[in-house]
Structures are given as C-alpha cells and as structure tokens.
CSV table of C-alpha atoms and ligand atoms in Angstrom, one decimal:
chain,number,residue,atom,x,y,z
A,29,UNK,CA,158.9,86.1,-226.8
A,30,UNK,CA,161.9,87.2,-224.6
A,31,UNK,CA,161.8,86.4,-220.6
A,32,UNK,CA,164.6,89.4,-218.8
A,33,UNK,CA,165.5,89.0,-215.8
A,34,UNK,CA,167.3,92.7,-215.6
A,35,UNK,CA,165.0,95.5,-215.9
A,36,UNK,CA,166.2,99.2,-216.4
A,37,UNK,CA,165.5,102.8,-215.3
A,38,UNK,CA,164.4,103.0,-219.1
A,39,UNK,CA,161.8,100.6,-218.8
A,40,UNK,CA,159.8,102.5,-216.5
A,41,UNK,CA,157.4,104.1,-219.6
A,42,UNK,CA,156.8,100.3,-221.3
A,43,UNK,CA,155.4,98.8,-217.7
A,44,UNK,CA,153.7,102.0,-216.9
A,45,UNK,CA,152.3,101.5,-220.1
A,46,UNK,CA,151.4,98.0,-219.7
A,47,UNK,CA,150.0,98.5,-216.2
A,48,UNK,CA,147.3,101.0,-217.3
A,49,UNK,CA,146.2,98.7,-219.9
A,50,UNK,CA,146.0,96.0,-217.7
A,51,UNK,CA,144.5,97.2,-214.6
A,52,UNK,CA,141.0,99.6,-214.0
A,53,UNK,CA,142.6,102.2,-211.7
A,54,UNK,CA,146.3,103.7,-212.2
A,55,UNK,CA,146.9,102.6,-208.4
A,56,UNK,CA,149.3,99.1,-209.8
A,57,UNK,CA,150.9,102.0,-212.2
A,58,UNK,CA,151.4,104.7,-209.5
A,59,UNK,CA,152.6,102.4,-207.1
A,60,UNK,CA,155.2,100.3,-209.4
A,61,UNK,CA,156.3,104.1,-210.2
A,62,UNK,CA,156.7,104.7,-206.9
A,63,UNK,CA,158.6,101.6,-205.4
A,64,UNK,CA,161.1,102.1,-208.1
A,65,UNK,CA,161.6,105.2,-207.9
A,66,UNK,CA,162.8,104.4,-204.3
A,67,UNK,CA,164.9,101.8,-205.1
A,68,UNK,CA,162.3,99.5,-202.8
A,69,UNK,CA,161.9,96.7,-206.0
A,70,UNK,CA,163.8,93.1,-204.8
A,71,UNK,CA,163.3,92.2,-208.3
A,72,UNK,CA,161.2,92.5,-211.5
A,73,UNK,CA,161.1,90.6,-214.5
A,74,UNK,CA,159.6,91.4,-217.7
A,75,UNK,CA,157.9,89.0,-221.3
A,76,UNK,CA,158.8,90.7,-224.4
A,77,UNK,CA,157.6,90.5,-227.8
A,78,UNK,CA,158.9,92.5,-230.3
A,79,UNK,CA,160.2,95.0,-228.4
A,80,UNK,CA,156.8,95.1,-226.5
A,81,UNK,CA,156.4,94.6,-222.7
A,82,UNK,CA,153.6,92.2,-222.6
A,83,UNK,CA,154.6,90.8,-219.5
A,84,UNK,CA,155.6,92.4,-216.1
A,85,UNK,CA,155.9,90.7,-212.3
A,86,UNK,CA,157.5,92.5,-209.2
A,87,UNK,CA,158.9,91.7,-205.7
A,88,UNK,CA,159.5,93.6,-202.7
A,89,UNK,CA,160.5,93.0,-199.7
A,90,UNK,CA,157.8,92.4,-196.9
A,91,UNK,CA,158.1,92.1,-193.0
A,92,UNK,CA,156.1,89.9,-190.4
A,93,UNK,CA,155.0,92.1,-187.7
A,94,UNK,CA,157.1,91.4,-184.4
A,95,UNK,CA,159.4,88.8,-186.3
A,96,UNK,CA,162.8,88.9,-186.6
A,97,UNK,CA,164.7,86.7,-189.3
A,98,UNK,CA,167.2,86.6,-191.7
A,99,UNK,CA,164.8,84.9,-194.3
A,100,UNK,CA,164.3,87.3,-197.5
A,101,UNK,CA,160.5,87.2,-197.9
A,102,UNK,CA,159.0,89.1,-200.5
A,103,UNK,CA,155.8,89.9,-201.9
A,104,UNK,CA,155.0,89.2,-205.5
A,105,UNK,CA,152.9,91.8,-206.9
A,106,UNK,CA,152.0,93.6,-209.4
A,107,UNK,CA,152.1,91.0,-211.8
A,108,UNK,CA,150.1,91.7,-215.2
A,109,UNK,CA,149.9,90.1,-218.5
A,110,UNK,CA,148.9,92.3,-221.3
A,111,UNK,CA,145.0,92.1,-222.5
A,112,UNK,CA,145.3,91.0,-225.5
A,113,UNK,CA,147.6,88.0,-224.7
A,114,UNK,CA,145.8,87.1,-221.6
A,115,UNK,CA,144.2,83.7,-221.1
A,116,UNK,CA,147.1,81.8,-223.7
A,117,UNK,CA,149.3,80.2,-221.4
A,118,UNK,CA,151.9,83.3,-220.8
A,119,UNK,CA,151.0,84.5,-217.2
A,120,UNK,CA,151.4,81.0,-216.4
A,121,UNK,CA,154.9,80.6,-218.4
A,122,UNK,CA,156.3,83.8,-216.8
A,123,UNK,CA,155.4,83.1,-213.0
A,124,UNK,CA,157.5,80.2,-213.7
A,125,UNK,CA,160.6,80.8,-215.6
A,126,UNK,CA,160.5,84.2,-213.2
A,127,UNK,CA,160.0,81.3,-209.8
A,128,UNK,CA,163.3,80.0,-210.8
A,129,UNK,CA,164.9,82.8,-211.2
A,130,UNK,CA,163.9,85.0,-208.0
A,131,UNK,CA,166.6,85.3,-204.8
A,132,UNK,CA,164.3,84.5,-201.7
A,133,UNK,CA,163.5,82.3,-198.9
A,134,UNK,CA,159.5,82.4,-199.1
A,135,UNK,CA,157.0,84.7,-201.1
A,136,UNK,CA,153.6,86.1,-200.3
A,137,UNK,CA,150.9,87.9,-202.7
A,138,UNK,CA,147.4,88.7,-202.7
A,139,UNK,CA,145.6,87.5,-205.8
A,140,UNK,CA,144.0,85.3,-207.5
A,141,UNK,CA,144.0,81.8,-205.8
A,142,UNK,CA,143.0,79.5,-208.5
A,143,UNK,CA,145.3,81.1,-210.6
A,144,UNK,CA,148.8,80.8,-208.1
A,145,UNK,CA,147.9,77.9,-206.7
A,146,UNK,CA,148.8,76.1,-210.4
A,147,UNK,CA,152.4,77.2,-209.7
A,148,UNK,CA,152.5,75.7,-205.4
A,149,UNK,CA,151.1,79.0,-203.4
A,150,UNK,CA,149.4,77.4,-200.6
A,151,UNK,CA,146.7,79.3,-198.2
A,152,UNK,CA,148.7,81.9,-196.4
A,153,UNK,CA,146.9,80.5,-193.2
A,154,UNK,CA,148.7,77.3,-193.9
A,155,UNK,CA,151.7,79.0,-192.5
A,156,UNK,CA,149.8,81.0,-190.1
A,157,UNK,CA,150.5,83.8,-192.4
A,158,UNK,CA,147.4,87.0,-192.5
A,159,UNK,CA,147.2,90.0,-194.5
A,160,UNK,CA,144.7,91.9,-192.3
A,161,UNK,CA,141.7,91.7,-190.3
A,162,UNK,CA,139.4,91.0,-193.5
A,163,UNK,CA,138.7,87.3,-193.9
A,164,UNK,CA,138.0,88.4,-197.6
A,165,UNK,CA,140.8,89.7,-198.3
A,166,UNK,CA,143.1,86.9,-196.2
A,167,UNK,CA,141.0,84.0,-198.3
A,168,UNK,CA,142.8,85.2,-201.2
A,169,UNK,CA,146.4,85.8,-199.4
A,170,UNK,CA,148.4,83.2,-200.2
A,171,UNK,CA,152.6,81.8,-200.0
A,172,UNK,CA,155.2,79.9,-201.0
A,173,UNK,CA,158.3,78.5,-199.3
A,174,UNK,CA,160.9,78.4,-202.0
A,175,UNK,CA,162.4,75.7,-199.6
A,176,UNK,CA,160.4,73.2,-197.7
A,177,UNK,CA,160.3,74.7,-194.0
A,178,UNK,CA,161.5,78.5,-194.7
A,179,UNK,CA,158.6,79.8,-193.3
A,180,UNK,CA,158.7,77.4,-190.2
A,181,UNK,CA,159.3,79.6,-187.0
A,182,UNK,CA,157.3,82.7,-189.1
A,183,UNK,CA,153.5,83.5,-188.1
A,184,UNK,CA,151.8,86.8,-188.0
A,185,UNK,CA,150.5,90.0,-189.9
A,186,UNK,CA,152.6,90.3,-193.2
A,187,UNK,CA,153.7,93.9,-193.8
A,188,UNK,CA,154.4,95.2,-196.9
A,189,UNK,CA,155.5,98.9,-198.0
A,190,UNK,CA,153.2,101.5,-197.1
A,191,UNK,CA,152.8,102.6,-200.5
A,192,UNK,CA,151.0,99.3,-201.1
A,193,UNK,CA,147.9,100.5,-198.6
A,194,UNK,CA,147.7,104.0,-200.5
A,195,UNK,CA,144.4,104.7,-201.5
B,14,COA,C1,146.0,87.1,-213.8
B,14,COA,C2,146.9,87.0,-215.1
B,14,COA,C3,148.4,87.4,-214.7
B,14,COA,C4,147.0,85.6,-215.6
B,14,COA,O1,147.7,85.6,-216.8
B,14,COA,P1,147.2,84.8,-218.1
B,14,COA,O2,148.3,84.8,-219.1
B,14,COA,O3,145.9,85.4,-218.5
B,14,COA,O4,146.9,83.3,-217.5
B,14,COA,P2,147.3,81.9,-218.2
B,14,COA,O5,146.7,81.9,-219.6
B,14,COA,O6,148.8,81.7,-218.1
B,14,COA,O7,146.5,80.9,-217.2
B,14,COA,C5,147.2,79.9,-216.6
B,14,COA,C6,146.1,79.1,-215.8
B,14,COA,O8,145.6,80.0,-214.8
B,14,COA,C7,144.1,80.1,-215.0
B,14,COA,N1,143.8,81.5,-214.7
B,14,COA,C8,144.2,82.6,-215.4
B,14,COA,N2,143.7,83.7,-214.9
B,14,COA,C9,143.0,83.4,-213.8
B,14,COA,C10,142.2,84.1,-212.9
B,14,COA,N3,142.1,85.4,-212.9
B,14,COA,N4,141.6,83.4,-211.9
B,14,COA,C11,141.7,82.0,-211.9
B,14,COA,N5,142.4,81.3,-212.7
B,14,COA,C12,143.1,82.0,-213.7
B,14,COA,C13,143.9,79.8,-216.4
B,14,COA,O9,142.6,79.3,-216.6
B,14,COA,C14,144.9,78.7,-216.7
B,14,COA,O10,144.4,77.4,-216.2
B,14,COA,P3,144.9,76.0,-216.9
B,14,COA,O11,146.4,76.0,-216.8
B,14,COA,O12,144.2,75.0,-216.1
B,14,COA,O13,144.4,76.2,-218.3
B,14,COA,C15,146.4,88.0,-216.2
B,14,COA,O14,145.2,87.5,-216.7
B,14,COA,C16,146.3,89.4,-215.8
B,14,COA,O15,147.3,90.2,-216.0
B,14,COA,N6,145.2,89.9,-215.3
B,14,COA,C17,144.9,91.3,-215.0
B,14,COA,C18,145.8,91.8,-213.9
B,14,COA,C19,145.7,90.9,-212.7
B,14,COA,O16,144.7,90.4,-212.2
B,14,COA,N7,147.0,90.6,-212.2
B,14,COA,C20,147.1,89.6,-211.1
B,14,COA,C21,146.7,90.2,-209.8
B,14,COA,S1,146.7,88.9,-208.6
C-alpha cells in the first residue's frame, strides 16, 4: 500500500473510477472532475495498491461568509475508500498520514461524525461554524483547527465552491 501526496492530471481516470464505485450517484465523480479541471483542488492525496487507487481524499478552499482572514481553511471532501477494502482500518490510516501532510490553518467537511471525530473533528458549532439552514445537515458538519485557536475570531456560514451545491 503506497500513501502519495502528488496527484497528476493522469490520475483523473483511476479516482473517477474509484469515485463511481464508491458512491450511488456520479455527483462526488462529476464534481472532483470538475474542481480539477479548474485548478480549484488545495490538495488531494491518493492509497495505492498495486498500481490501484483504492484510496482518494480532496481539499478546497472554503470561505466564511462576511469574514475576512488570512487563515487557509479548506474543506475535506470527497474522501472515498474503495468497497471492497472498506471497514479494514485504511480510511482511518489515510485521513491520518494525509492530516499530517495537508497545508492549512483549520478544515471543515460534512460527513460522517462518528467516523471523523476518531481523527479530532469537533461539532462545527463548537466553533460557531454552520453549513446551512438545515439542522440535519449542520449535526453532521464538523472542524478541525490544525492549531489550537486558528479558528478563534471565525463564525458564520461556511461557503464552499458552487459546484459543491450542484444538483
Ligand atoms: C467512510 C469511509 C471513508 C471510511 O473508510 P473505512 O476504511 O471504511 O473506515 P475504517 O475501516 O478506517 O474505520 C475507522 C473507524 O471509523 C469507523 N467508521 C468507518 N466508517 C464509518 C461510518 N460510515 N460511520 C461511522 N463510523 C465509521 C469504523 O467503525 C472504525 O472504528 P474503530 O476505529 O473504532 O474500529 C469509507 O467507508 C467510504 O469510502 N465510504 C463511502 C463513501 C463515503 O461515505 N465517504 C465519506 C463521506 S463523509
């Protein structure tokens, strides 16, 4: 299993690939396709094994509506492990080794709670961080100041890129 930090115009058909395995709809697949594309990705790291992309996780940069700052913040997402190695410890292993690795003041995603908050995500709310007006939908927005207090001074609607409210 190889963790890569540096992932290439080339790569585009393995984590298209692995985002239509991994998810219902081809919205995650349309929209990574999109974002980089545009040059929009902050960063994205990829699992390999055997010249496979079994694991993918992207950032981009997000705003907080009526906040100016300096801070990077970006959101993590999409973030998929392949099926069939799903549930064995790798989603897990890659947030992390891909945590350290990841240039930014704070990060932000929307997803499943039980499983980021392993890794330090805290209730978005903590921070007096929302997503949008559905308290669903905010219950499971969630962040992580990659140093204690980056988010200090930051409250409001988080804002990522359009594409990511495409239907
Ligand atoms: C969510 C996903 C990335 C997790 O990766 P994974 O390799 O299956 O997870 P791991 O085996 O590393 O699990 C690590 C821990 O998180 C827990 N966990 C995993 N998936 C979880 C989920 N969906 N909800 C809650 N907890 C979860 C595991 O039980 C495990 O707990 P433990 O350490 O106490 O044993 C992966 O299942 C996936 O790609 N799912 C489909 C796409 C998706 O939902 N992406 C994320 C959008 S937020």
């Amino acid at each position: 299993m190889r963790f890569e930090t540096e992932l290439t115009a080339e790569d585009g058909p393995n984590i298209d690939h692995l985002l239509r395995t991994v998810y219902p709809t081809e919205f995650e697949a349309h929209l990574v396709e999109s974002l980089r594309t545009r040059r929009i990705m902050a960063a994205e790291h990829g699992l390999w094994d055997q010249g496979a992309l079994v694991g993918y996780i992207a950032y981009s940069p997000v705003t907080i509506e009526g906040m100016e700052t300096k801070r990077q913040i970006l959101g993590v997402g999409p973030m998929a492990i392949h099926t069939d190695y799903q549930g064995t410890g790798l989603g897990r292993k890659l947030l992390e080794e891909s945590l350290k690795e990841v240039d930014a003041d704070a990060l932000v995603l929307l997803g499943h709670t039980a499983f980021y908050e392993k890794v330090g995500f805290k209730p978005a709310a903590t921070y007096g961080l929302t997503f949008s007006d559905d308290a669903e939908q905010n219950a499971a927005f969630m962040a992580l100041e990659c140093w204690q207090g980056a988010l200090e001074g930051l409250k409001g609607r988080v804002e990522y890129d359009r594409r990511f409210y495409d239907e």
